mmCIF file of C-alpha atoms and ligand atoms in Angstrom:
data_model
loop_
_atom_site.group_PDB
_atom_site.id
_atom_site.type_symbol
_atom_site.label_atom_id
_atom_site.label_comp_id
_atom_site.label_asym_id
_atom_site.label_seq_id
_atom_site.Cartn_x
_atom_site.Cartn_y
_atom_site.Cartn_z
ATOM 1 C CA UNK Q 951 0.000 0.000 0.000
ATOM 2 C CA UNK Q 952 1.428 3.346 -1.076
ATOM 3 C CA UNK Q 953 1.315 5.904 1.732
ATOM 4 C CA UNK Q 954 0.908 8.990 -0.436
ATOM 5 C CA UNK Q 955 -0.243 9.152 -4.034
ATOM 6 C CA UNK Q 956 1.264 12.257 -5.650
ATOM 7 C CA UNK Q 957 -1.123 13.719 -8.158
ATOM 8 C CA UNK Q 958 -0.822 16.237 -10.980
ATOM 9 C CA UNK Q 959 -3.922 18.029 -12.255
ATOM 10 C CA UNK Q 960 -4.073 18.907 -15.967
ATOM 11 C CA UNK Q 961 -6.653 21.612 -16.637
ATOM 12 C CA UNK Q 962 -7.646 23.802 -13.700
ATOM 13 C CA UNK Q 963 -10.961 25.344 -14.725
ATOM 14 C CA UNK Q 964 -14.258 24.723 -12.914
ATOM 15 C CA UNK Q 965 -13.910 21.000 -12.256
ATOM 16 C CA UNK Q 966 -10.083 20.895 -12.207
ATOM 17 C CA UNK Q 967 -10.029 23.481 -9.422
ATOM 18 C CA UNK Q 968 -12.660 21.507 -7.533
ATOM 19 C CA UNK Q 969 -10.674 18.262 -7.853
ATOM 20 C CA UNK Q 970 -7.486 20.110 -6.813
ATOM 21 C CA UNK Q 971 -9.230 21.275 -3.643
ATOM 22 C CA UNK Q 972 -10.397 17.737 -2.896
ATOM 23 C CA UNK Q 973 -6.852 16.407 -3.343
ATOM 24 C CA UNK Q 974 -5.302 19.166 -1.245
ATOM 25 C CA UNK Q 975 -7.786 19.127 1.629
ATOM 26 C CA UNK Q 976 -10.168 16.205 1.670
ATOM 27 C CA UNK Q 977 -8.674 12.972 0.354
ATOM 28 C CA UNK Q 978 -6.472 11.070 2.736
ATOM 29 C CA UNK Q 979 -3.523 9.465 1.041
ATOM 30 C CA UNK Q 980 -3.430 12.018 -1.799
ATOM 31 C CA UNK Q 981 -1.059 14.907 -2.326
ATOM 32 C CA UNK Q 982 -1.637 17.692 -4.857
ATOM 33 C CA UNK Q 983 1.857 17.847 -6.371
ATOM 34 C CA UNK Q 984 1.477 19.935 -9.526
ATOM 35 C CA UNK Q 985 -1.074 21.738 -11.688
ATOM 36 C CA UNK Q 986 -0.759 22.378 -15.429
ATOM 37 C CA UNK Q 987 -2.951 24.795 -17.346
ATOM 38 C CA UNK Q 988 -2.067 26.975 -20.356
ATOM 39 C CA UNK Q 989 -3.686 29.789 -18.382
ATOM 40 C CA UNK Q 990 -0.961 30.584 -15.784
ATOM 41 C CA UNK Q 991 -3.439 32.218 -13.407
ATOM 42 C CA UNK Q 992 -5.646 29.093 -13.403
ATOM 43 C CA UNK Q 993 -2.601 26.894 -12.723
ATOM 44 C CA UNK Q 994 -1.387 29.188 -9.934
ATOM 45 C CA UNK Q 995 -4.801 29.466 -8.275
ATOM 46 C CA UNK Q 996 -5.161 25.670 -8.046
ATOM 47 C CA UNK Q 997 -1.535 25.033 -7.043
ATOM 48 C CA UNK Q 998 -1.888 27.597 -4.243
ATOM 49 C CA UNK Q 999 -4.267 25.165 -2.513
ATOM 50 C CA UNK Q 1000 -1.312 23.032 -1.385
ATOM 51 C CA UNK Q 1001 1.994 24.468 -0.125
ATOM 52 C CA UNK Q 1002 4.142 21.927 -1.993
ATOM 53 C CA UNK Q 1003 2.290 22.067 -5.341
ATOM 54 C CA UNK Q 1004 4.008 23.423 -8.454
ATOM 55 C CA UNK Q 1005 2.249 25.391 -11.204
ATOM 56 C CA UNK Q 1006 3.122 25.120 -14.876
ATOM 57 C CA UNK Q 1007 1.650 26.098 -18.217
ATOM 58 C CA UNK Q 1008 3.108 22.983 -19.864
ATOM 59 C CA UNK Q 1009 1.552 19.606 -19.054
ATOM 60 C CA UNK Q 1010 4.673 17.886 -20.439
ATOM 61 C CA UNK Q 1011 6.712 19.300 -17.543
ATOM 62 C CA UNK Q 1012 4.182 17.774 -15.146
ATOM 63 C CA UNK Q 1013 4.322 14.408 -16.932
ATOM 64 C CA UNK Q 1014 8.135 14.430 -16.868
ATOM 65 C CA UNK Q 1015 8.190 14.766 -13.062
ATOM 66 C CA UNK Q 1016 9.231 11.344 -11.712
ATOM 67 C CA UNK Q 1017 7.655 12.087 -8.303
ATOM 68 C CA UNK Q 1018 4.148 12.225 -9.758
ATOM 69 C CA UNK Q 1019 2.241 8.926 -9.618
ATOM 70 C CA UNK Q 1020 -1.078 9.877 -11.186
ATOM 71 C CA UNK Q 1021 -2.836 12.622 -13.122
ATOM 72 C CA UNK Q 1022 -6.325 14.058 -13.179
ATOM 73 C CA UNK Q 1023 -7.257 15.174 -16.706
ATOM 74 C CA UNK Q 1024 -9.776 18.018 -16.417
ATOM 75 C CA UNK Q 1025 -8.986 19.927 -19.602
ATOM 76 C CA UNK Q 1026 -11.446 20.413 -22.506
ATOM 77 C CA UNK Q 1027 -12.953 17.276 -24.056
ATOM 78 C CA UNK Q 1028 -10.962 17.559 -27.298
ATOM 79 C CA UNK Q 1029 -7.679 17.108 -25.373
ATOM 80 C CA UNK Q 1030 -8.600 13.980 -23.379
ATOM 81 C CA UNK Q 1031 -7.568 11.146 -25.700
ATOM 82 C CA UNK Q 1032 -4.124 12.522 -26.481
ATOM 83 C CA UNK Q 1033 -3.442 13.425 -22.853
ATOM 84 C CA UNK Q 1034 -4.409 9.894 -21.746
ATOM 85 C CA UNK Q 1035 -1.923 8.545 -24.283
ATOM 86 C CA UNK Q 1036 0.853 10.892 -23.168
ATOM 87 C CA UNK Q 1037 0.208 10.260 -19.474
ATOM 88 C CA UNK Q 1038 0.184 6.471 -19.896
ATOM 89 C CA UNK Q 1039 3.409 6.585 -21.872
ATOM 90 C CA UNK Q 1040 4.906 8.589 -18.988
ATOM 91 C CA UNK Q 1041 3.772 5.791 -16.624
ATOM 92 C CA UNK Q 1042 1.176 7.900 -14.766
ATOM 93 C CA UNK Q 1043 -2.139 6.448 -13.608
ATOM 94 C CA UNK Q 1044 -5.016 8.411 -15.101
ATOM 95 C CA UNK Q 1045 -8.313 9.759 -13.868
ATOM 96 C CA UNK Q 1046 -9.919 11.405 -16.903
ATOM 97 C CA UNK Q 1047 -13.050 13.516 -16.934
ATOM 98 C CA UNK Q 1048 -15.746 12.397 -19.360
ATOM 99 C CA UNK Q 1049 -15.810 11.863 -22.280
ATOM 100 C CA UNK Q 1050 -12.900 9.540 -22.957
ATOM 101 C CA UNK Q 1051 -12.501 11.083 -26.431
ATOM 102 C CA UNK Q 1052 -14.536 12.735 -29.157
ATOM 103 C CA UNK Q 1053 -14.209 9.877 -31.670
ATOM 104 C CA UNK Q 1054 -13.651 6.126 -31.503
ATOM 105 C CA UNK Q 1055 -10.231 5.874 -33.202
ATOM 106 C CA UNK Q 1056 -8.807 8.345 -30.650
ATOM 107 C CA UNK Q 1057 -10.526 6.493 -27.802
ATOM 108 C CA UNK Q 1058 -9.056 3.194 -28.987
ATOM 109 C CA UNK Q 1059 -5.563 4.668 -29.333
ATOM 110 C CA UNK Q 1060 -5.830 6.004 -25.767
ATOM 111 C CA UNK Q 1061 -7.068 2.647 -24.419
ATOM 112 C CA UNK Q 1062 -4.295 0.814 -26.262
ATOM 113 C CA UNK Q 1063 -1.684 3.087 -24.666
ATOM 114 C CA UNK Q 1064 -3.220 2.475 -21.221
ATOM 115 C CA UNK Q 1065 -3.213 -1.254 -21.705
ATOM 116 C CA UNK Q 1066 0.371 -1.290 -23.058
ATOM 117 C CA UNK Q 1067 1.755 0.699 -20.136
ATOM 118 C CA UNK Q 1068 -0.346 -1.105 -17.510
ATOM 119 C CA UNK Q 1069 -1.442 2.095 -15.746
ATOM 120 C CA UNK Q 1070 -4.893 2.402 -14.203
ATOM 121 C CA UNK Q 1071 -7.601 4.449 -15.893
ATOM 122 C CA UNK Q 1072 -10.808 5.749 -14.338
ATOM 123 C CA UNK Q 1073 -13.340 7.814 -16.286
ATOM 124 C CA UNK Q 1074 -15.205 10.604 -14.471
ATOM 125 C CA UNK Q 1075 -18.729 9.210 -14.394
ATOM 126 C CA UNK Q 1076 -19.411 10.536 -10.904
ATOM 127 C CA UNK Q 1077 -23.076 9.489 -10.828
ATOM 128 C CA UNK Q 1078 -21.796 5.976 -10.145
ATOM 129 C CA UNK Q 1079 -20.498 7.286 -6.804
ATOM 130 C CA UNK Q 1080 -23.607 9.271 -5.869
ATOM 131 C CA UNK Q 1081 -25.308 7.671 -2.841
ATOM 132 C CA UNK Q 1082 -28.738 7.851 -4.529
ATOM 133 C CA UNK Q 1083 -27.649 6.243 -7.798
ATOM 134 C CA UNK Q 1084 -25.706 3.557 -5.931
ATOM 135 C CA UNK Q 1085 -28.740 2.729 -3.810
ATOM 136 C CA UNK Q 1086 -30.970 2.605 -6.901
ATOM 137 C CA UNK Q 1087 -28.557 0.272 -8.662
ATOM 138 C CA UNK Q 1088 -28.575 -1.977 -5.587
ATOM 139 C CA UNK Q 1089 -32.388 -2.080 -5.604
ATOM 140 C CA UNK Q 1090 -32.384 -3.062 -9.279
ATOM 141 C CA UNK Q 1091 -29.532 -5.558 -9.065
ATOM 142 C CA UNK Q 1092 -31.141 -7.257 -6.030
ATOM 143 C CA UNK Q 1093 -34.211 -7.880 -8.197
ATOM 144 C CA UNK Q 1094 -36.518 -5.722 -6.069
ATOM 145 C CA UNK Q 1095 -38.191 -4.275 -9.196
ATOM 146 C CA UNK Q 1096 -38.254 -7.533 -11.100
ATOM 147 C CA UNK Q 1097 -37.084 -7.168 -14.685
ATOM 148 C CA UNK Q 1098 -36.414 -3.541 -15.640
ATOM 149 C CA UNK Q 1099 -38.811 -2.464 -18.389
ATOM 150 C CA UNK Q 1100 -38.293 1.282 -18.759
ATOM 151 C CA UNK Q 1101 -35.719 3.859 -17.660
ATOM 152 C CA UNK Q 1102 -36.355 7.591 -17.926
ATOM 153 C CA UNK Q 1103 -33.373 9.871 -17.391
ATOM 154 C CA UNK Q 1104 -33.252 13.669 -17.502
ATOM 155 C CA UNK Q 1105 -30.349 16.096 -17.299
ATOM 156 C CA UNK Q 1106 -30.870 19.860 -17.468
ATOM 157 C CA UNK Q 1107 -28.246 22.552 -17.090
ATOM 158 C CA UNK Q 1108 -29.216 25.996 -15.772
ATOM 159 C CA UNK Q 1109 -27.822 27.757 -18.824
ATOM 160 C CA UNK Q 1110 -25.943 26.780 -21.957
ATOM 161 C CA UNK Q 1111 -22.151 27.047 -22.115
ATOM 162 C CA UNK Q 1112 -20.431 29.437 -24.530
ATOM 163 C CA UNK Q 1113 -20.073 28.506 -28.189
ATOM 164 C CA UNK Q 1114 -16.329 28.379 -27.585
ATOM 165 C CA UNK Q 1115 -16.884 25.706 -24.918
ATOM 166 C CA UNK Q 1116 -19.255 23.812 -27.238
ATOM 167 C CA UNK Q 1117 -16.652 23.750 -30.023
ATOM 168 C CA UNK Q 1118 -14.181 21.961 -27.741
ATOM 169 C CA UNK Q 1119 -16.723 19.753 -25.965
ATOM 170 C CA UNK Q 1120 -18.163 18.094 -29.055
ATOM 171 C CA UNK Q 1121 -21.642 19.372 -28.136
ATOM 172 C CA UNK Q 1122 -24.575 18.079 -26.104
ATOM 173 C CA UNK Q 1123 -24.347 14.408 -27.131
ATOM 174 C CA UNK Q 1124 -20.687 13.875 -26.137
ATOM 175 C CA UNK Q 1125 -20.708 16.296 -23.241
ATOM 176 C CA UNK Q 1126 -24.078 15.954 -21.460
ATOM 177 C CA UNK Q 1127 -26.016 12.958 -22.800
ATOM 178 C CA UNK Q 1128 -22.978 10.771 -22.112
ATOM 179 C CA UNK Q 1129 -23.697 10.954 -18.346
ATOM 180 C CA UNK Q 1130 -27.242 9.631 -18.875
ATOM 181 C CA UNK Q 1131 -25.995 6.896 -21.209
ATOM 182 C CA UNK Q 1132 -23.519 5.694 -18.621
ATOM 183 C CA UNK Q 1133 -26.210 5.951 -15.971
ATOM 184 C CA UNK Q 1134 -28.567 3.659 -17.928
ATOM 185 C CA UNK Q 1135 -25.756 1.085 -18.289
ATOM 186 C CA UNK Q 1136 -24.829 1.418 -14.613
ATOM 187 C CA UNK Q 1137 -28.360 1.149 -13.228
ATOM 188 C CA UNK Q 1138 -29.632 -1.606 -15.477
ATOM 189 C CA UNK Q 1139 -26.419 -3.570 -16.002
ATOM 190 C CA UNK Q 1140 -27.652 -3.887 -19.599
ATOM 191 C CA UNK Q 1141 -26.162 -2.890 -22.947
ATOM 192 C CA UNK Q 1142 -28.060 -0.916 -25.588
ATOM 193 C CA UNK Q 1143 -28.644 -2.506 -28.974
ATOM 194 C CA UNK Q 1144 -30.215 0.463 -30.802
ATOM 195 C CA UNK Q 1145 -30.302 4.244 -30.510
ATOM 196 C CA UNK Q 1146 -32.721 6.824 -31.910
ATOM 197 C CA UNK Q 1147 -32.269 10.535 -31.225
ATOM 198 C CA UNK Q 1148 -33.843 13.782 -32.216
ATOM 199 C CA UNK Q 1149 -32.714 17.270 -31.205
ATOM 200 C CA UNK Q 1150 -33.259 20.995 -31.707
ATOM 201 C CA UNK Q 1151 -31.523 24.302 -31.293
ATOM 202 C CA UNK Q 1152 -34.120 26.265 -29.325
ATOM 203 C CA UNK Q 1153 -32.145 29.001 -27.590
ATOM 204 C CA UNK Q 1154 -28.358 28.643 -27.973
ATOM 205 C CA UNK Q 1155 -27.158 31.888 -29.575
ATOM 206 C CA UNK Q 1156 -25.281 31.041 -32.793
ATOM 207 C CA UNK Q 1157 -25.817 27.320 -32.146
ATOM 208 C CA UNK Q 1158 -27.913 26.569 -35.208
ATOM 209 C CA UNK Q 1159 -25.338 28.117 -37.559
ATOM 210 C CA UNK Q 1160 -22.634 25.811 -36.181
ATOM 211 C CA UNK Q 1161 -24.843 22.729 -35.884
ATOM 212 C CA UNK Q 1162 -24.974 22.655 -32.054
ATOM 213 C CA UNK Q 1163 -28.204 21.518 -30.411
ATOM 214 C CA UNK Q 1164 -29.423 22.502 -26.937
ATOM 215 C CA UNK Q 1165 -32.456 20.228 -26.513
ATOM 216 C CA UNK Q 1166 -32.531 16.488 -27.230
ATOM 217 C CA UNK Q 1167 -34.519 13.321 -26.746
ATOM 218 C CA UNK Q 1168 -32.685 10.020 -27.115
ATOM 219 C CA UNK Q 1169 -34.230 6.577 -26.887
ATOM 220 C CA UNK Q 1170 -32.380 3.319 -26.385
ATOM 221 C CA UNK Q 1171 -33.487 -0.253 -26.913
ATOM 222 C CA UNK Q 1172 -31.660 -2.432 -24.376
ATOM 223 C CA UNK Q 1173 -30.596 -6.027 -24.903
ATOM 224 C CA UNK Q 1174 -33.630 -7.452 -23.034
ATOM 225 C CA UNK Q 1175 -36.107 -5.344 -25.029
ATOM 226 C CA UNK Q 1176 -36.386 -2.806 -22.183
ATOM 227 C CA UNK Q 1177 -36.428 0.819 -23.299
ATOM 228 C CA UNK Q 1178 -34.739 3.978 -22.036
ATOM 229 C CA UNK Q 1179 -35.743 7.550 -22.783
ATOM 230 C CA UNK Q 1180 -33.300 10.353 -22.089
ATOM 231 C CA UNK Q 1181 -34.175 14.038 -22.250
ATOM 232 C CA UNK Q 1182 -31.497 16.726 -22.185
ATOM 233 C CA UNK Q 1183 -31.763 20.477 -22.096
ATOM 234 C CA UNK Q 1184 -28.992 23.026 -21.689
ATOM 235 C CA UNK Q 1185 -31.388 25.526 -20.095
ATOM 236 C CA UNK Q 1186 -33.647 25.300 -17.069
ATOM 237 C CA UNK Q 1187 -34.875 28.542 -15.476
ATOM 238 C CA UNK Q 1188 -35.017 26.913 -12.010
ATOM 239 C CA UNK Q 1189 -31.490 25.478 -11.908
ATOM 240 C CA UNK Q 1190 -29.639 22.176 -12.383
ATOM 241 C CA UNK Q 1191 -31.609 18.960 -12.600
ATOM 242 C CA UNK Q 1192 -30.754 15.306 -12.803
ATOM 243 C CA UNK Q 1193 -33.718 12.966 -12.376
ATOM 244 C CA UNK Q 1194 -33.910 9.276 -13.157
ATOM 245 C CA UNK Q 1195 -36.615 6.652 -12.900
ATOM 246 C CA UNK Q 1196 -36.405 2.914 -13.461
ATOM 247 C CA UNK Q 1197 -39.647 0.987 -13.783
ATOM 248 C CA UNK Q 1198 -40.080 -2.778 -13.454
ATOM 249 C CA UNK Q 1199 -42.774 -5.352 -12.856
ATOM 250 C CA UNK Q 1200 -42.798 -4.835 -9.068
ATOM 251 C CA UNK Q 1201 -42.490 -1.075 -8.906
ATOM 252 C CA UNK Q 1202 -40.085 1.731 -9.615
ATOM 253 C CA UNK Q 1203 -37.088 3.474 -8.156
ATOM 254 C CA UNK Q 1204 -36.404 7.185 -8.626
ATOM 255 C CA UNK Q 1205 -33.287 9.260 -8.027
ATOM 256 C CA UNK Q 1206 -33.424 13.034 -7.974
ATOM 257 C CA UNK Q 1207 -32.257 15.451 -5.365
ATOM 258 C CA UNK Q 1208 -33.632 18.795 -6.287
ATOM 259 C CA UNK Q 1209 -33.410 20.833 -3.113
ATOM 260 C CA UNK Q 1210 -30.264 22.604 -2.004
ATOM 261 C CA UNK Q 1211 -31.031 22.857 1.705
ATOM 262 C CA UNK Q 1212 -34.113 20.741 2.347
ATOM 263 C CA UNK Q 1213 -35.918 23.844 3.673
ATOM 264 C CA UNK Q 1214 -39.514 24.398 2.557
ATOM 265 C CA UNK Q 1215 -41.535 27.526 3.356
ATOM 266 C CA UNK Q 1216 -45.328 27.235 3.603
ATOM 267 C CA UNK Q 1217 -47.457 30.402 3.363
ATOM 268 C CA UNK Q 1218 -50.771 31.791 2.155
ATOM 269 C CA UNK Q 1219 -49.199 32.249 -1.265
ATOM 270 C CA UNK Q 1220 -48.254 28.584 -1.514
ATOM 271 C CA UNK Q 1221 -45.236 26.441 -0.771
ATOM 272 C CA UNK Q 1222 -41.683 27.444 -1.649
ATOM 273 C CA UNK Q 1223 -38.396 25.616 -1.628
ATOM 274 C CA UNK Q 1224 -34.982 26.296 -3.124
ATOM 275 C CA UNK Q 1225 -33.421 24.252 -5.908
ATOM 276 C CA UNK Q 1226 -29.936 22.925 -6.621
ATOM 277 C CA UNK Q 1227 -28.375 25.253 -9.147
ATOM 278 C CA UNK Q 1228 -24.946 23.801 -9.956
ATOM 279 C CA UNK Q 1229 -23.476 20.386 -10.658
ATOM 280 C CA UNK Q 1230 -20.804 21.008 -8.023
ATOM 281 C CA UNK Q 1231 -23.588 21.241 -5.416
ATOM 282 C CA UNK Q 1232 -25.661 18.314 -6.686
ATOM 283 C CA UNK Q 1233 -22.714 15.946 -6.966
ATOM 284 C CA UNK Q 1234 -20.411 17.273 -4.222
ATOM 285 C CA UNK Q 1235 -20.252 13.909 -2.409
ATOM 286 C CA UNK Q 1236 -19.960 11.945 -5.651
ATOM 287 C CA UNK Q 1237 -17.006 13.998 -6.967
ATOM 288 C CA UNK Q 1238 -15.182 13.412 -3.707
ATOM 289 C CA UNK Q 1239 -16.032 9.709 -3.582
ATOM 290 C CA UNK Q 1240 -14.945 9.019 -7.175
ATOM 291 C CA UNK Q 1241 -11.579 10.678 -6.586
ATOM 292 C CA UNK Q 1242 -11.078 8.935 -3.241
ATOM 293 C CA UNK Q 1243 -11.822 5.647 -5.021
ATOM 294 C CA UNK Q 1244 -9.222 6.403 -7.706
ATOM 295 C CA UNK Q 1245 -6.556 7.281 -5.123
ATOM 296 C CA UNK Q 1246 -7.332 4.130 -3.158
ATOM 297 C CA UNK Q 1247 -7.067 2.009 -6.322
ATOM 298 C CA UNK Q 1248 -3.678 3.518 -7.182
ATOM 299 C CA UNK Q 1249 -2.423 3.136 -3.597
ATOM 300 C CA UNK Q 1250 -3.554 -0.468 -3.250
ATOM 301 C CA UNK Q 1251 -2.996 -1.596 -6.848
ATOM 302 C CA UNK Q 1252 -6.668 -2.329 -7.616
ATOM 303 C CA UNK Q 1253 -8.618 -1.694 -10.819
ATOM 304 C CA UNK Q 1254 -11.074 1.227 -10.574
ATOM 305 C CA UNK Q 1255 -14.802 0.416 -10.663
ATOM 306 C CA UNK Q 1256 -15.341 2.659 -13.700
ATOM 307 C CA UNK Q 1257 -13.118 1.462 -16.515
ATOM 308 C CA UNK Q 1258 -11.867 2.774 -19.839
ATOM 309 C CA UNK Q 1259 -14.242 0.264 -21.438
ATOM 310 C CA UNK Q 1260 -17.149 1.981 -19.641
ATOM 311 C CA UNK Q 1261 -15.924 5.265 -21.096
ATOM 312 C CA UNK Q 1262 -15.787 3.725 -24.559
ATOM 313 C CA UNK Q 1263 -19.220 2.092 -24.312
ATOM 314 C CA UNK Q 1264 -20.874 5.401 -23.394
ATOM 315 C CA UNK Q 1265 -18.958 7.182 -26.155
ATOM 316 C CA UNK Q 1266 -20.156 4.655 -28.747
ATOM 317 C CA UNK Q 1267 -23.759 5.443 -27.750
ATOM 318 C CA UNK Q 1268 -23.219 9.222 -27.676
ATOM 319 C CA UNK Q 1269 -21.671 9.227 -31.148
ATOM 320 C CA UNK Q 1270 -24.460 7.006 -32.410
ATOM 321 C CA UNK Q 1271 -27.100 9.334 -30.950
ATOM 322 C CA UNK Q 1272 -25.505 12.304 -32.747
ATOM 323 C CA UNK Q 1273 -25.464 10.320 -35.993
ATOM 324 C CA UNK Q 1274 -29.033 9.102 -35.532
ATOM 325 C CA UNK Q 1275 -30.149 12.736 -35.157
ATOM 326 C CA UNK Q 1276 -28.183 13.823 -38.257
ATOM 327 C CA UNK Q 1277 -29.503 10.940 -40.356
ATOM 328 C CA UNK Q 1278 -33.024 11.020 -38.891
ATOM 329 C CA UNK Q 1279 -33.208 7.261 -38.278
ATOM 330 C CA UNK Q 1280 -32.643 4.646 -35.577
ATOM 331 C CA UNK Q 1281 -29.226 2.981 -35.642
ATOM 332 C CA UNK Q 1282 -28.054 -0.345 -34.306
ATOM 333 C CA UNK Q 1283 -25.115 -0.440 -31.903
ATOM 334 C CA UNK Q 1284 -23.413 -3.588 -33.199
ATOM 335 C CA UNK Q 1285 -21.574 -2.152 -36.146
ATOM 336 C CA UNK Q 1286 -20.710 1.161 -34.507
ATOM 337 C CA UNK Q 1287 -18.955 -0.468 -31.567
ATOM 338 C CA UNK Q 1288 -16.581 -2.662 -33.633
ATOM 339 C CA UNK Q 1289 -12.906 -2.095 -32.944
HETATM 340 N N1 NAD N 909 -18.148 14.914 -14.492
HETATM 341 C C1 NAD N 909 -18.785 16.082 -14.507
HETATM 342 O O1 NAD N 909 -19.893 16.208 -13.999
HETATM 343 C C2 NAD N 909 -18.120 17.254 -15.144
HETATM 344 C C3 NAD N 909 -18.537 18.546 -14.819
HETATM 345 C C4 NAD N 909 -17.885 19.623 -15.423
HETATM 346 C C5 NAD N 909 -16.865 19.391 -16.340
HETATM 347 N N2 NAD N 909 -16.514 18.126 -16.640
HETATM 348 C C6 NAD N 909 -15.440 17.855 -17.625
HETATM 349 O O2 NAD N 909 -14.245 18.447 -17.129
HETATM 350 C C7 NAD N 909 -13.495 19.008 -18.197
HETATM 351 C C8 NAD N 909 -13.257 20.484 -17.920
HETATM 352 O O3 NAD N 909 -14.493 21.145 -17.821
HETATM 353 P P1 NAD N 909 -14.622 22.554 -17.066
HETATM 354 O O4 NAD N 909 -16.067 22.804 -16.913
HETATM 355 O O5 NAD N 909 -13.755 22.561 -15.851
HETATM 356 O O6 NAD N 909 -14.026 23.523 -18.175
HETATM 357 P P2 NAD N 909 -13.341 24.929 -18.002
HETATM 358 O O7 NAD N 909 -13.453 25.590 -19.324
HETATM 359 O O8 NAD N 909 -13.869 25.624 -16.786
HETATM 360 O O9 NAD N 909 -11.808 24.575 -17.709
HETATM 361 C C9 NAD N 909 -10.961 23.994 -18.629
HETATM 362 C C10 NAD N 909 -9.526 24.370 -18.261
HETATM 363 O O10 NAD N 909 -8.638 23.627 -19.094
HETATM 364 C C11 NAD N 909 -7.595 24.504 -19.516
HETATM 365 N N3 NAD N 909 -7.013 23.950 -20.742
HETATM 366 C C12 NAD N 909 -7.315 24.240 -22.036
HETATM 367 N N4 NAD N 909 -6.542 23.501 -22.868
HETATM 368 C C13 NAD N 909 -5.733 22.747 -22.083
HETATM 369 C C14 NAD N 909 -4.702 21.822 -22.348
HETATM 370 N N5 NAD N 909 -4.364 21.478 -23.581
HETATM 371 N N6 NAD N 909 -4.073 21.251 -21.293
HETATM 372 C C15 NAD N 909 -4.404 21.578 -20.030
HETATM 373 N N7 NAD N 909 -5.374 22.470 -19.724
HETATM 374 C C16 NAD N 909 -6.027 23.045 -20.724
HETATM 375 C C17 NAD N 909 -8.260 25.848 -19.665
HETATM 376 O O11 NAD N 909 -7.316 26.899 -19.634
HETATM 377 C C18 NAD N 909 -9.216 25.849 -18.487
HETATM 378 O O12 NAD N 909 -8.604 26.377 -17.319
HETATM 379 C C19 NAD N 909 -14.291 18.741 -19.461
HETATM 380 O O13 NAD N 909 -13.808 17.568 -20.046
HETATM 381 C C20 NAD N 909 -15.714 18.498 -18.970
HETATM 382 O O14 NAD N 909 -16.425 17.618 -19.811
HETATM 383 C C21 NAD N 909 -17.107 17.060 -16.058
#
């Protein structure tokens, strides 16, 4: 068992800064050793969280540091695959934010590099570490619902990201839907055999001109014949929302934690409660738990629960959903997932 896992963070924006804070202050057995971001201020701000941490604008300097055991990749989606390859070649264990890549050849090259070097790879599907989703999976896997027949999953962001962010993220299917796709696989333990998606650009300024959608409905046929329906929107006036329902013969299980504080005010004008408004609030515990799991796996030489193959499987479905929307027809998964 390794006493301290020394970690470098690559990309120190919203989530990279959050992960840096978790490493510096909350995860036993982890040490924030270095932060790389082309924006020097972002690198400095995150590195300042730990007295010993270095800041650099060049991730290659971080990867060349022999004292670093593992990296957290929290840079834009279009950098993930190449950074996984570089980090594995440098012998660093990798925690990579979703998605694994923006296309399958890059994903496969990254996975091949991981497998050749023998490092560990965990993909950032934090819902798998959320207490509610874990409980729901347990209920389903214990057979308490009987056979799962229908899953309904919804993700809504408070407001859309910038077009600049969209250009690097690959858009709604690779960036947002991918969480729901992984969630369906995680909850049901089933693989999808067909995907059918439709989508619109309802409000994203400049989105239509560049082919970015902000509203989508994706349906999946699972291997048992069960169905899943996923709705995504990049705008919700009331805040951030993730809500999931799985229905079976004996009942249903739902996951959705909408309130920030649990406080509800009752008055003559009705009932009022607050609402979660940011993913960092909704998934605070899950982000911490997924990172703690990764550190523990590196320290004790175990394989992480969420694998590169899970990252690839969700990516296959996300890419297929985007293609189904473009071509206006349902598509089968078989062919698309071939290596
Ligand atoms: N799991 C989740 O719920 C979740 C939530 C938010 C973001 N994410 C993922 O985390 C990643 C970052 O998202 P964000 O919201 O923090 O974005 P962000 O735009 O806030 O931050 C990205 C940071 O990466 C830096 N960067 C750009 N190119 C880089 C490069 N080549 N190498 C290193 N750093 C680089 C930028 O300067 C910026 O500081 C994305 O992949 C996103 O999909 C996941």
